[in-house]
Amino acid sequence: MEHYDIIVIGGGSGGLAVAERAAPHGARVAVFDPKPLGGTCVNEGCVPKKLTWYSAEHMSHAREAGEFGVDVEIKGIRYADLANKRQSMLKDLNQFWSGHLEKLDVTHIPERARLTDKNKVVSESGTEYTAERIVLAMGGAPIVPPLEGAELGATSDDFFEWTELPGSIAVIGAGYIGLEMAGMLRSLGVKTDVVAMEDRVLEMFDPMISQALDQHMEYQGIDRHLGVKVAGLGGKPGAVTIKLEGGQELGPYEKVLWAVGRKPATANMGLEEVGVEIARGGIIPVDEWQATNVEGIYALGDIIGKGPLTPVAIAAGRRLADHWYAPESNPVPVDYDQIPTVTFTHPTAGMVGLTEPQAVDKHGDSVRIYETQFGGLNRAFAEGEVPPVAMKLVCAGDDEKVVGIHMIGANVDEMLQGFAVAVRMGATKRDLDLTIPLHPTSAEELVTLKEGRPGRQKGLSKAA
Ligand SMILES: Cc1cc2nc3c(=O)[nH]c(=O)nc-3n(C[C@H](O)[C@H](O)[C@H](O)COP(=O)(O)OP(=O)(O)OC[C@H]3O[C@@H](n4cnc5c(N)ncnc54)[C@H](O)[C@@H]3O)c2cc1C
């Protein structure tokens, strides 16, 4: 029976991070994953999504170029070309990871694994392996609700296999994955509807972001059917209808996409048998150093139900390995309260820290809000009214510490990273005021905000 110091189940963002950080210290590491290495981010998530998003961005810019006197004739989108290039880039990344693990002497076992004991796993083909430590990093999969006709709908995994675009689509769900897909598809010319039970888009974000994004979606011609419950799908492939509770029917659409969340891949893993606690929704509770309730078994990434983002999984994996093998580097556990997040919607939106309602809940009357909405110079010559760029600072306490930043508009994805550093370091409103603005940019608005108002005592939404 083969023995390792660390067995990692799942070769995605988190699993690979712990493996590559531990191996140089001489740890014997095995990574199980039946799929090409890289996990969701590489194969069905961030990377193919951002590549597709760029295509949609180029299309939007081409449409707007005429406003600045640039003559562009848009002939359409060669989507099969894009899909092929995208696929070959993903293969390169898969190969990079295989080669990288080989160089580090990490064994990749291309099979599913399941626990049979607290320090033992068995591969699909029946071989048993033991380890001092087992790291669970199986990620998750899109949820397809058990509704009548649900199989007529596709998922985000399917989306990345398409080599042609549908003529029309309904995206069910108003979280970031669904809205990113809706924005890309619409920009690429697909008639797009969003159908969701939430009352507002991006419910987890500050209400200002939801409102502004909604205006942009309206401007782009995306119909939103919010506050409705889907009862099932009907029709046939290529002409799918959506049945709503109450009897109304939407469609037909050439495609329907389920984007109603992701479930952790923790079922049928032998976890219950070994005694690993599994909480509601299939997530695995862990302590600050990713330890489960069973000694020697750790969990990180999407399966722990906190901050389901690639850099969070990577940080957890690297810091865990440092905690074990390089304590002298003074590793600290991941702070799940200060995770900057951006959505690659059209336009991009981003946040770090608390939303206004969350800040009011936590800091009460001491909350002060600074916000602005303006038309970016990039649309200065657009005909008619253009939806705004919107920014908000959430401050709290006598010293007006910045506890939240929210923005939506072109390039806010690139702006937020630096501001997230400032928030982490405890920046106050005065620190921002004393910072010389970069002019003329949109980002400068965040360091020139004046005349704050008290936080609204009642949030606009239950979740925000
Ligand atoms: C459409 C989409 C877009 C996204 N966009 C972004 C983004 O822009 N930015 C961002 O930060 N995050 C994004 N994410 C989220 C990001 O992909 C995940 O948070 C991240 O991949 C989680 O890493 P992980 O290590 O937990 O799991 P994963 O990367 O999902 O890896 C888990 C791996 O475990 C393997 N596995 C599962 N079960 C077993 C088993 N029993 N045995 C062996 N192997 C197993 C799987 O095959 C998989 O390869 C996106 C996700 C999706 C779906």
Short mmCIF file of C-alpha atoms and ligand atoms in Angstrom, two decimals:
data_model
loop_
_atom_site.label_atom_id
_atom_site.label_comp_id
_atom_site.label_asym_id
_atom_site.label_seq_id
_atom_site.Cartn_x
_atom_site.Cartn_y
_atom_site.Cartn_z
CA MET A 1 0.00 0.00 0.00
CA GLU A 2 1.46 3.33 -1.07
CA HIS A 3 1.99 5.87 1.73
CA TYR A 4 2.20 9.67 1.40
CA ASP A 5 2.68 12.59 3.76
CA ILE A 6 -0.27 14.35 2.13
CA ILE A 7 -3.06 13.03 -0.06
CA VAL A 8 -5.00 15.79 -1.80
CA ILE A 9 -8.41 14.93 -3.24
CA GLY A 10 -9.10 17.38 -6.06
CA GLY A 11 -6.61 18.96 -8.44
CA GLY A 12 -8.24 22.40 -8.60
CA SER A 13 -7.24 25.81 -7.25
CA GLY A 14 -7.05 24.80 -3.58
CA GLY A 15 -5.71 21.26 -3.95
CA LEU A 16 -2.91 22.24 -6.32
CA ALA A 17 -1.94 25.16 -4.09
CA VAL A 18 -1.37 22.98 -1.04
CA ALA A 19 0.50 20.37 -3.13
CA GLU A 20 2.86 22.79 -4.86
CA ARG A 21 3.64 24.64 -1.62
CA ALA A 22 4.26 21.49 0.47
CA ALA A 23 6.29 19.46 -2.05
CA PRO A 24 9.42 21.71 -2.12
CA HIS A 25 9.76 21.04 1.62
CA GLY A 26 10.26 17.38 0.83
CA ALA A 27 6.67 16.33 1.53
CA ARG A 28 5.55 13.26 -0.41
CA VAL A 29 2.29 14.37 -1.98
CA ALA A 30 -0.32 12.66 -4.18
CA VAL A 31 -3.14 14.54 -5.93
CA PHE A 32 -6.22 12.62 -7.06
CA ASP A 33 -8.30 14.05 -9.87
CA PRO A 34 -9.89 12.19 -12.80
CA LYS A 35 -10.19 15.42 -14.80
CA PRO A 36 -7.45 17.44 -16.51
CA LEU A 37 -5.59 19.36 -13.78
CA GLY A 38 -6.65 22.90 -12.91
CA GLY A 39 -10.15 22.30 -11.55
CA THR A 40 -13.18 24.46 -12.17
CA CYS A 41 -11.24 27.72 -12.56
CA VAL A 42 -9.22 26.40 -15.48
CA ASN A 43 -11.73 24.06 -17.09
CA GLU A 44 -15.22 25.50 -16.55
CA GLY A 45 -14.81 28.72 -14.59
CA CYS A 46 -12.67 31.86 -14.34
CA VAL A 47 -10.35 31.31 -17.30
CA PRO A 48 -12.78 30.30 -20.08
CA LYS A 49 -15.26 32.82 -18.65
CA LYS A 50 -12.82 35.73 -18.79
CA LEU A 51 -11.73 34.79 -22.32
CA THR A 52 -15.37 34.79 -23.43
CA TRP A 53 -15.95 38.02 -21.55
CA TYR A 54 -13.13 39.69 -23.51
CA SER A 55 -14.87 38.71 -26.72
CA ALA A 56 -18.09 40.30 -25.45
CA GLU A 57 -16.15 43.40 -24.32
CA HIS A 58 -14.54 43.79 -27.73
CA MET A 59 -17.97 43.54 -29.27
CA SER A 60 -19.36 46.26 -26.98
CA HIS A 61 -16.38 48.53 -27.68
CA ALA A 62 -16.77 47.98 -31.41
CA ARG A 63 -20.41 48.98 -31.15
CA GLU A 64 -19.51 52.16 -29.24
CA ALA A 65 -16.42 53.05 -31.32
CA GLY A 66 -18.50 55.12 -33.75
CA GLU A 67 -19.26 57.56 -30.91
CA PHE A 68 -15.59 58.63 -31.10
CA GLY A 69 -15.51 58.80 -34.88
CA VAL A 70 -14.06 55.34 -35.46
CA ASP A 71 -15.73 53.59 -38.38
CA VAL A 72 -16.21 49.92 -37.55
CA GLU A 73 -18.33 47.45 -39.43
CA ILE A 74 -19.31 44.52 -37.23
CA LYS A 75 -19.83 41.42 -39.32
CA GLY A 76 -20.62 39.11 -36.44
CA ILE A 77 -18.82 36.75 -34.10
CA ARG A 78 -16.84 33.67 -35.18
CA TYR A 79 -17.81 31.85 -32.03
CA ALA A 80 -16.44 28.45 -33.11
CA ASP A 81 -13.04 30.11 -33.60
CA LEU A 82 -13.18 31.62 -30.13
CA ALA A 83 -14.28 28.30 -28.62
CA ASN A 84 -11.38 26.47 -30.32
CA LYS A 85 -8.76 28.96 -29.18
CA ARG A 86 -10.22 28.94 -25.70
CA GLN A 87 -10.09 25.15 -25.60
CA SER A 88 -6.49 25.01 -26.70
CA MET A 89 -5.49 27.55 -24.05
CA LEU A 90 -7.18 25.44 -21.40
CA LYS A 91 -5.28 22.36 -22.64
CA ASP A 92 -2.02 24.33 -22.29
CA LEU A 93 -2.94 25.15 -18.70
CA ASN A 94 -3.79 21.49 -18.00
CA GLN A 95 -0.41 20.50 -19.40
CA PHE A 96 1.37 23.19 -17.43
CA TRP A 97 -0.06 21.74 -14.24
CA SER A 98 0.85 18.13 -15.18
CA GLY A 99 4.42 19.19 -15.93
CA HIS A 100 4.65 21.39 -12.85
CA LEU A 101 3.56 18.56 -10.54
CA GLU A 102 5.97 16.17 -12.23
CA LYS A 103 8.85 18.60 -11.65
CA LEU A 104 7.86 18.94 -8.00
CA ASP A 105 7.71 15.15 -7.66
CA VAL A 106 4.02 15.27 -6.82
CA THR A 107 2.15 12.17 -7.98
CA HIS A 108 -1.02 12.81 -9.97
CA ILE A 109 -3.39 9.86 -9.77
CA PRO A 110 -6.03 10.47 -12.48
CA GLU A 111 -8.88 8.80 -10.64
CA ARG A 112 -11.68 9.67 -8.25
CA ALA A 113 -10.85 8.94 -4.64
CA ARG A 114 -12.98 8.11 -1.63
CA LEU A 115 -12.11 7.84 2.05
CA THR A 116 -12.18 4.43 3.70
CA ASP A 117 -10.56 5.42 6.97
CA LYS A 118 -9.29 8.58 8.59
CA ASN A 119 -5.91 8.20 6.94
CA LYS A 120 -6.84 5.97 4.03
CA VAL A 121 -8.37 6.51 0.59
CA VAL A 122 -9.31 4.16 -2.20
CA SER A 123 -9.15 5.02 -5.88
CA GLU A 124 -11.92 4.15 -8.34
CA SER A 125 -9.88 1.21 -9.60
CA GLY A 126 -9.70 -0.18 -6.06
CA THR A 127 -6.11 0.66 -5.02
CA GLU A 128 -5.69 1.82 -1.43
CA TYR A 129 -3.36 4.60 -0.30
CA THR A 130 -2.55 5.96 3.16
CA ALA A 131 -1.34 9.38 4.33
CA GLU A 132 -0.50 11.33 7.46
CA ARG A 133 -2.79 14.11 6.27
CA ILE A 134 -5.69 14.13 3.83
CA VAL A 135 -6.79 17.41 2.23
CA LEU A 136 -10.29 17.49 0.78
CA ALA A 137 -10.54 19.97 -2.11
CA MET A 138 -13.26 18.55 -4.38
CA GLY A 139 -14.89 21.86 -5.33
CA GLY A 140 -18.49 21.84 -6.50
CA ALA A 141 -20.84 21.42 -9.42
CA PRO A 142 -23.76 23.45 -10.82
CA ILE A 143 -27.12 22.75 -9.20
CA VAL A 144 -29.89 21.51 -11.48
CA PRO A 145 -33.04 21.61 -9.35
CA PRO A 146 -35.20 18.49 -9.31
CA LEU A 147 -38.03 20.07 -11.30
CA GLU A 148 -40.10 18.69 -14.15
CA GLY A 149 -38.22 19.00 -17.45
CA ALA A 150 -35.07 20.33 -15.72
CA GLU A 151 -32.89 18.28 -18.09
CA LEU A 152 -33.95 20.60 -20.91
CA GLY A 153 -31.79 23.28 -19.31
CA ALA A 154 -28.01 23.55 -19.63
CA THR A 155 -25.45 24.51 -16.96
CA SER A 156 -22.38 26.75 -16.94
CA ASP A 157 -20.29 23.60 -17.61
CA ASP A 158 -22.30 23.01 -20.81
CA PHE A 159 -21.98 26.68 -21.79
CA PHE A 160 -18.23 26.25 -22.21
CA GLU A 161 -18.73 23.30 -24.56
CA TRP A 162 -20.91 25.21 -27.01
CA THR A 163 -19.26 26.00 -30.31
CA GLU A 164 -22.14 28.11 -31.54
CA LEU A 165 -24.34 30.64 -29.86
CA PRO A 166 -28.08 30.19 -29.50
CA GLY A 167 -30.43 32.76 -30.99
CA SER A 168 -32.20 33.19 -27.68
CA ILE A 169 -31.61 32.17 -24.08
CA ALA A 170 -33.12 32.50 -20.64
CA VAL A 171 -30.68 32.44 -17.74
CA ILE A 172 -32.34 31.22 -14.55
CA GLY A 173 -30.62 32.86 -11.58
CA ALA A 174 -29.47 36.37 -10.75
CA GLY A 175 -26.21 35.61 -8.95
CA TYR A 176 -22.83 36.48 -10.39
CA ILE A 177 -22.38 33.42 -12.61
CA GLY A 178 -25.82 33.78 -14.24
CA LEU A 179 -25.47 37.52 -14.77
CA GLU A 180 -21.99 37.20 -16.20
CA MET A 181 -23.28 34.66 -18.70
CA ALA A 182 -26.31 36.85 -19.49
CA GLY A 183 -24.10 39.91 -20.06
CA MET A 184 -21.69 38.05 -22.34
CA LEU A 185 -24.43 36.42 -24.37
CA ARG A 186 -26.34 39.67 -24.83
CA SER A 187 -23.24 41.56 -25.87
CA LEU A 188 -22.53 38.83 -28.44
CA GLY A 189 -25.97 39.38 -29.93
CA VAL A 190 -28.09 36.70 -28.25
CA LYS A 191 -31.62 37.65 -27.19
CA THR A 192 -31.30 37.18 -23.43
CA ASP A 193 -33.74 37.07 -20.53
CA VAL A 194 -32.95 36.64 -16.84
CA VAL A 195 -35.46 34.79 -14.68
CA ALA A 196 -34.96 34.65 -10.92
CA MET A 197 -36.71 34.36 -7.60
CA GLU A 198 -34.65 37.17 -6.09
CA ASP A 199 -36.23 40.62 -6.10
CA ARG A 200 -33.07 42.24 -7.35
CA VAL A 201 -30.04 41.20 -9.37
CA LEU A 202 -26.80 40.44 -7.48
CA GLU A 203 -28.62 40.23 -4.19
CA MET A 204 -25.42 39.60 -2.24
CA PHE A 205 -24.02 42.96 -3.33
CA ASP A 206 -24.81 46.47 -2.10
CA PRO A 207 -28.25 47.65 -3.28
CA MET A 208 -26.57 50.45 -5.24
CA ILE A 209 -24.81 47.86 -7.42
CA SER A 210 -28.05 45.94 -8.00
CA GLN A 211 -29.87 49.08 -9.07
CA ALA A 212 -27.13 50.29 -11.39
CA LEU A 213 -26.62 46.87 -12.97
CA ASP A 214 -30.35 46.60 -13.50
CA GLN A 215 -30.27 49.91 -15.39
CA HIS A 216 -27.41 48.65 -17.56
CA MET A 217 -29.30 45.43 -18.31
CA GLU A 218 -32.36 47.43 -19.28
CA TYR A 219 -30.20 49.59 -21.57
CA GLN A 220 -28.71 46.47 -23.18
CA GLY A 221 -32.13 44.95 -23.77
CA ILE A 222 -31.95 42.11 -21.23
CA ASP A 223 -35.44 41.40 -19.91
CA ARG A 224 -35.50 40.61 -16.20
CA HIS A 225 -38.26 38.50 -14.69
CA LEU A 226 -37.49 38.89 -10.99
CA GLY A 227 -39.33 37.69 -7.91
CA VAL A 228 -40.72 34.66 -9.76
CA LYS A 229 -40.41 30.95 -8.98
CA VAL A 230 -39.68 28.46 -11.73
CA ALA A 231 -41.90 25.37 -11.51
CA GLY A 232 -40.30 23.44 -14.37
CA LEU A 233 -39.22 23.47 -17.99
CA GLY A 234 -41.31 22.39 -20.96
CA GLY A 235 -41.26 22.32 -24.75
CA LYS A 236 -38.42 20.50 -26.50
CA PRO A 237 -34.68 20.98 -27.13
CA GLY A 238 -34.25 24.13 -29.20
CA ALA A 239 -37.62 25.53 -28.06
CA VAL A 240 -37.65 25.34 -24.28
CA THR A 241 -40.34 27.03 -22.21
CA ILE A 242 -40.17 28.03 -18.54
CA LYS A 243 -43.20 27.29 -16.40
CA LEU A 244 -43.58 29.65 -13.48
CA GLU A 245 -45.44 28.95 -10.25
CA GLY A 246 -48.86 30.48 -10.73
CA GLY A 247 -49.18 29.11 -14.25
CA GLN A 248 -47.42 31.75 -16.36
CA GLU A 249 -45.11 30.49 -19.10
CA LEU A 250 -42.05 32.20 -20.59
CA GLY A 251 -40.41 31.43 -23.91
CA PRO A 252 -39.80 29.45 -25.99
CA TYR A 253 -36.04 29.97 -25.90
CA GLU A 254 -33.47 28.12 -27.95
CA LYS A 255 -31.59 27.45 -24.72
CA VAL A 256 -32.24 27.76 -21.02
CA LEU A 257 -29.33 27.94 -18.58
CA TRP A 258 -29.55 26.93 -14.93
CA ALA A 259 -27.46 29.31 -12.80
CA VAL A 260 -29.07 28.74 -9.42
CA GLY A 261 -25.94 28.00 -7.42
CA ARG A 262 -23.34 25.28 -6.96
CA LYS A 263 -23.32 22.33 -4.60
CA PRO A 264 -20.17 21.07 -2.87
CA ALA A 265 -18.91 17.73 -4.26
CA THR A 266 -18.98 16.04 -0.87
CA ALA A 267 -21.50 13.25 -1.54
CA ASN A 268 -20.42 9.59 -1.92
CA MET A 269 -16.95 10.36 -0.61
CA GLY A 270 -17.05 8.09 2.44
CA LEU A 271 -16.98 11.18 4.66
CA GLU A 272 -19.91 10.19 6.88
CA GLU A 273 -18.43 6.72 7.39
CA VAL A 274 -15.15 8.19 8.60
CA GLY A 275 -17.02 10.65 10.83
CA VAL A 276 -16.31 13.93 8.98
CA GLU A 277 -19.04 16.41 9.84
CA ILE A 278 -21.07 17.57 6.86
CA ALA A 279 -23.27 20.61 7.44
CA ARG A 280 -26.39 21.82 5.65
CA GLY A 281 -25.98 22.11 1.91
CA GLY A 282 -23.15 19.56 1.90
CA ILE A 283 -20.45 21.92 3.17
CA ILE A 284 -17.66 20.80 5.48
CA PRO A 285 -17.10 22.97 8.58
CA VAL A 286 -13.44 23.69 9.36
CA ASP A 287 -11.42 25.65 11.89
CA GLU A 288 -9.18 28.59 10.99
CA TRP A 289 -6.48 26.18 9.79
CA GLN A 290 -8.87 24.19 7.60
CA ALA A 291 -9.06 21.25 10.03
CA THR A 292 -12.28 19.22 10.00
CA ASN A 293 -13.60 17.57 13.13
CA VAL A 294 -11.55 14.43 12.30
CA GLU A 295 -7.86 14.61 13.13
CA GLY A 296 -5.63 14.58 10.07
CA ILE A 297 -8.43 15.49 7.63
CA TYR A 298 -8.54 19.04 6.25
CA ALA A 299 -10.90 20.78 3.83
CA LEU A 300 -10.56 23.92 1.74
CA GLY A 301 -11.90 25.76 -1.29
CA ASP A 302 -15.53 25.71 -2.40
CA ILE A 303 -16.49 22.75 -0.20
CA ILE A 304 -16.21 24.79 3.00
CA GLY A 305 -18.99 27.15 1.89
CA LYS A 306 -17.10 30.41 2.47
CA GLY A 307 -15.68 32.69 -0.22
CA PRO A 308 -16.09 30.35 -3.19
CA LEU A 309 -13.42 32.01 -5.32
CA THR A 310 -10.16 30.80 -6.77
CA PRO A 311 -7.78 33.13 -4.88
CA VAL A 312 -9.48 32.20 -1.61
CA ALA A 313 -8.94 28.48 -2.28
CA ILE A 314 -5.33 29.15 -3.30
CA ALA A 315 -4.63 31.28 -0.23
CA ALA A 316 -6.10 28.59 2.05
CA GLY A 317 -3.99 25.88 0.39
CA ARG A 318 -0.73 27.83 0.45
CA ARG A 319 -1.14 29.08 4.00
CA LEU A 320 -1.97 25.58 5.22
CA ALA A 321 1.20 24.19 3.67
CA ASP A 322 3.21 27.08 5.19
CA HIS A 323 1.56 26.45 8.56
CA TRP A 324 2.83 22.86 8.39
CA TYR A 325 6.21 23.27 6.71
CA ALA A 326 7.29 26.93 7.05
CA PRO A 327 5.99 28.27 10.38
CA GLU A 328 8.98 30.64 10.43
CA SER A 329 7.33 32.55 7.53
CA ASN A 330 4.61 33.50 10.02
CA PRO A 331 1.59 32.37 7.98
CA VAL A 332 -1.81 33.68 9.05
CA PRO A 333 -5.18 32.02 8.42
CA VAL A 334 -7.41 33.37 5.63
CA ASP A 335 -9.58 36.32 6.73
CA TYR A 336 -12.94 35.42 5.17
CA ASP A 337 -14.42 38.82 6.08
CA GLN A 338 -12.29 40.88 3.73
CA ILE A 339 -12.47 39.16 0.40
CA PRO A 340 -12.63 41.51 -2.58
CA THR A 341 -15.01 40.26 -5.26
CA VAL A 342 -15.63 41.36 -8.81
CA THR A 343 -18.24 40.23 -11.30
CA PHE A 344 -17.46 40.21 -14.99
CA THR A 345 -20.87 41.51 -15.83
CA HIS A 346 -21.34 44.25 -18.42
CA PRO A 347 -20.10 46.52 -16.98
CA THR A 348 -17.97 45.00 -14.25
CA ALA A 349 -18.95 45.44 -10.61
CA GLY A 350 -16.87 44.97 -7.49
CA MET A 351 -16.94 45.11 -3.73
CA VAL A 352 -14.78 44.68 -0.68
CA GLY A 353 -15.92 44.68 2.94
CA LEU A 354 -19.41 45.45 4.15
CA THR A 355 -22.46 46.55 2.15
CA GLU A 356 -24.35 49.56 3.52
CA PRO A 357 -27.06 47.43 5.22
CA GLN A 358 -24.42 45.10 6.70
CA ALA A 359 -22.45 48.09 8.02
CA VAL A 360 -25.55 49.60 9.59
CA ASP A 361 -26.29 46.26 11.27
CA LYS A 362 -22.76 46.08 12.62
CA HIS A 363 -21.87 49.71 13.33
CA GLY A 364 -25.27 51.38 13.76
CA ASP A 365 -25.48 55.18 13.72
CA SER A 366 -21.76 55.67 13.21
CA VAL A 367 -22.04 54.63 9.55
CA ARG A 368 -21.49 57.36 7.00
CA ILE A 369 -21.97 56.83 3.28
CA TYR A 370 -20.21 58.68 0.47
CA GLU A 371 -21.45 57.91 -3.00
CA THR A 372 -21.54 59.19 -6.53
CA GLN A 373 -23.06 58.33 -9.88
CA PHE A 374 -21.72 59.80 -13.08
CA GLY A 375 -21.41 59.18 -16.80
CA GLY A 376 -17.91 58.01 -17.71
CA LEU A 377 -15.94 59.96 -20.28
CA ASN A 378 -15.79 56.78 -22.37
CA ARG A 379 -19.48 57.32 -23.21
CA ALA A 380 -19.30 61.13 -23.41
CA PHE A 381 -20.60 61.19 -26.99
CA ALA A 382 -23.27 58.50 -26.67
CA GLU A 383 -26.69 59.47 -27.91
CA GLY A 384 -29.39 59.55 -25.26
CA GLU A 385 -28.99 58.71 -21.60
CA VAL A 386 -26.40 56.13 -20.65
CA PRO A 387 -26.61 54.14 -17.39
CA PRO A 388 -24.21 55.45 -14.74
CA VAL A 389 -20.92 54.46 -13.24
CA ALA A 390 -21.70 54.20 -9.51
CA MET A 391 -19.37 54.20 -6.49
CA LYS A 392 -19.91 54.04 -2.77
CA LEU A 393 -17.68 54.26 0.29
CA VAL A 394 -19.06 52.83 3.50
CA CYS A 395 -17.34 54.38 6.53
CA ALA A 396 -17.82 53.72 10.24
CA GLY A 397 -16.74 55.16 13.56
CA ASP A 398 -15.47 58.59 14.62
CA ASP A 399 -12.41 58.23 12.44
CA GLU A 400 -14.57 57.17 9.46
CA LYS A 401 -12.71 53.95 8.83
CA VAL A 402 -13.52 52.62 5.36
CA VAL A 403 -15.36 49.34 5.97
CA GLY A 404 -16.77 48.82 2.48
CA ILE A 405 -16.17 49.91 -1.11
CA HIS A 406 -18.63 49.23 -3.93
CA MET A 407 -18.38 50.16 -7.57
CA ILE A 408 -19.83 49.38 -10.97
CA GLY A 409 -18.55 50.64 -14.28
CA ALA A 410 -15.85 50.07 -16.89
CA ASN A 411 -12.59 48.75 -15.42
CA VAL A 412 -13.69 48.65 -11.79
CA ASP A 413 -12.40 45.06 -11.79
CA GLU A 414 -8.88 46.45 -12.21
CA MET A 415 -9.46 49.36 -9.79
CA LEU A 416 -10.59 47.38 -6.81
CA GLN A 417 -7.41 45.45 -6.02
CA GLY A 418 -5.45 48.48 -4.78
CA PHE A 419 -8.39 49.81 -2.81
CA ALA A 420 -8.77 46.37 -1.20
CA VAL A 421 -5.21 46.72 0.13
CA ALA A 422 -6.13 50.10 1.63
CA VAL A 423 -9.24 48.65 3.31
CA ARG A 424 -7.23 45.74 4.70
CA MET A 425 -4.71 48.20 6.13
CA GLY A 426 -7.47 50.13 7.90
CA ALA A 427 -7.64 53.21 5.66
CA THR A 428 -9.92 56.05 6.77
CA LYS A 429 -11.89 58.53 4.68
CA ARG A 430 -9.17 61.10 5.48
CA ASP A 431 -6.49 58.79 4.03
CA LEU A 432 -8.45 58.68 0.78
CA ASP A 433 -9.00 62.47 0.87
CA LEU A 434 -5.26 63.04 1.27
CA THR A 435 -4.43 60.83 -1.71
CA ILE A 436 -3.74 62.81 -4.88
CA PRO A 437 -6.26 61.73 -7.53
CA LEU A 438 -5.24 60.33 -10.91
CA HIS A 439 -6.88 62.54 -13.48
CA PRO A 440 -8.90 62.10 -15.60
CA THR A 441 -9.99 58.64 -14.50
CA SER A 442 -13.09 57.11 -12.95
CA ALA A 443 -11.04 55.82 -10.02
CA GLU A 444 -10.28 59.37 -8.86
CA GLU A 445 -13.92 59.73 -7.84
CA LEU A 446 -13.27 57.40 -4.91
CA VAL A 447 -10.68 59.76 -3.42
CA THR A 448 -12.68 62.95 -4.03
CA LEU A 449 -16.05 62.04 -2.49
CA LYS A 450 -17.71 64.79 -0.42
CA GLU A 451 -20.80 65.30 1.70
CA GLY A 452 -21.59 61.99 3.22
CA ARG A 453 -24.96 60.91 4.54
CA PRO A 454 -25.92 58.65 7.44
CA GLY A 455 -26.34 54.95 6.61
CA ARG A 456 -29.93 53.97 5.88
CA GLN A 457 -31.27 52.25 8.95
CA LYS A 458 -33.25 49.68 7.02
CA GLY A 459 -31.53 47.71 4.26
CA LEU A 460 -33.17 47.55 0.85
CA SER A 461 -32.87 43.79 0.88
CA LYS A 462 -32.83 40.91 3.29
CA ALA A 463 -29.50 39.52 2.01
CA ALA A 464 -27.46 42.67 1.63
C1 LIG B 1 -18.67 29.76 -14.37
C2 LIG B 1 -17.75 30.04 -13.22
C3 LIG B 1 -17.02 31.21 -13.20
C4 LIG B 1 -16.16 31.48 -12.16
N1 LIG B 1 -15.47 32.65 -12.19
C5 LIG B 1 -14.62 32.95 -11.19
C6 LIG B 1 -13.86 34.14 -11.22
O1 LIG B 1 -13.97 34.94 -12.15
N2 LIG B 1 -13.02 34.40 -10.20
C7 LIG B 1 -12.87 33.53 -9.15
O2 LIG B 1 -12.08 33.80 -8.27
N3 LIG B 1 -13.60 32.38 -9.09
C8 LIG B 1 -14.45 32.08 -10.08
N4 LIG B 1 -15.16 30.91 -10.04
C9 LIG B 1 -15.07 30.04 -8.84
C10 LIG B 1 -13.78 29.17 -8.87
O3 LIG B 1 -13.72 28.45 -10.06
C11 LIG B 1 -13.81 28.24 -7.66
O4 LIG B 1 -14.00 29.00 -6.49
C12 LIG B 1 -12.51 27.45 -7.52
O5 LIG B 1 -12.25 26.71 -8.67
C13 LIG B 1 -12.62 26.53 -6.31
O6 LIG B 1 -11.46 25.79 -6.19
P1 LIG B 1 -11.48 24.39 -5.42
O7 LIG B 1 -10.06 23.99 -5.28
O8 LIG B 1 -12.32 24.46 -4.24
O9 LIG B 1 -12.23 23.37 -6.41
P2 LIG B 1 -12.21 23.15 -7.96
O10 LIG B 1 -11.34 24.10 -8.67
O11 LIG B 1 -13.61 23.02 -8.38
O12 LIG B 1 -11.48 21.73 -8.10
C14 LIG B 1 -12.04 20.57 -7.58
C15 LIG B 1 -11.47 19.38 -8.32
O13 LIG B 1 -11.78 18.22 -7.56
C16 LIG B 1 -12.00 17.15 -8.43
N5 LIG B 1 -12.77 16.13 -7.70
C17 LIG B 1 -14.06 16.22 -7.25
N6 LIG B 1 -14.38 15.08 -6.58
C18 LIG B 1 -13.27 14.29 -6.61
C19 LIG B 1 -12.96 13.00 -6.09
N7 LIG B 1 -13.86 12.30 -5.39
N8 LIG B 1 -11.73 12.48 -6.33
C20 LIG B 1 -10.81 13.19 -7.03
N9 LIG B 1 -11.04 14.41 -7.53
C21 LIG B 1 -12.25 14.96 -7.32
C22 LIG B 1 -12.76 17.79 -9.58
O14 LIG B 1 -12.62 17.00 -10.77
C23 LIG B 1 -12.10 19.16 -9.69
O15 LIG B 1 -11.10 19.17 -10.68
C24 LIG B 1 -16.01 30.56 -11.09
C25 LIG B 1 -16.74 29.38 -11.10
C26 LIG B 1 -17.59 29.11 -12.14
C27 LIG B 1 -18.37 27.83 -12.15
#
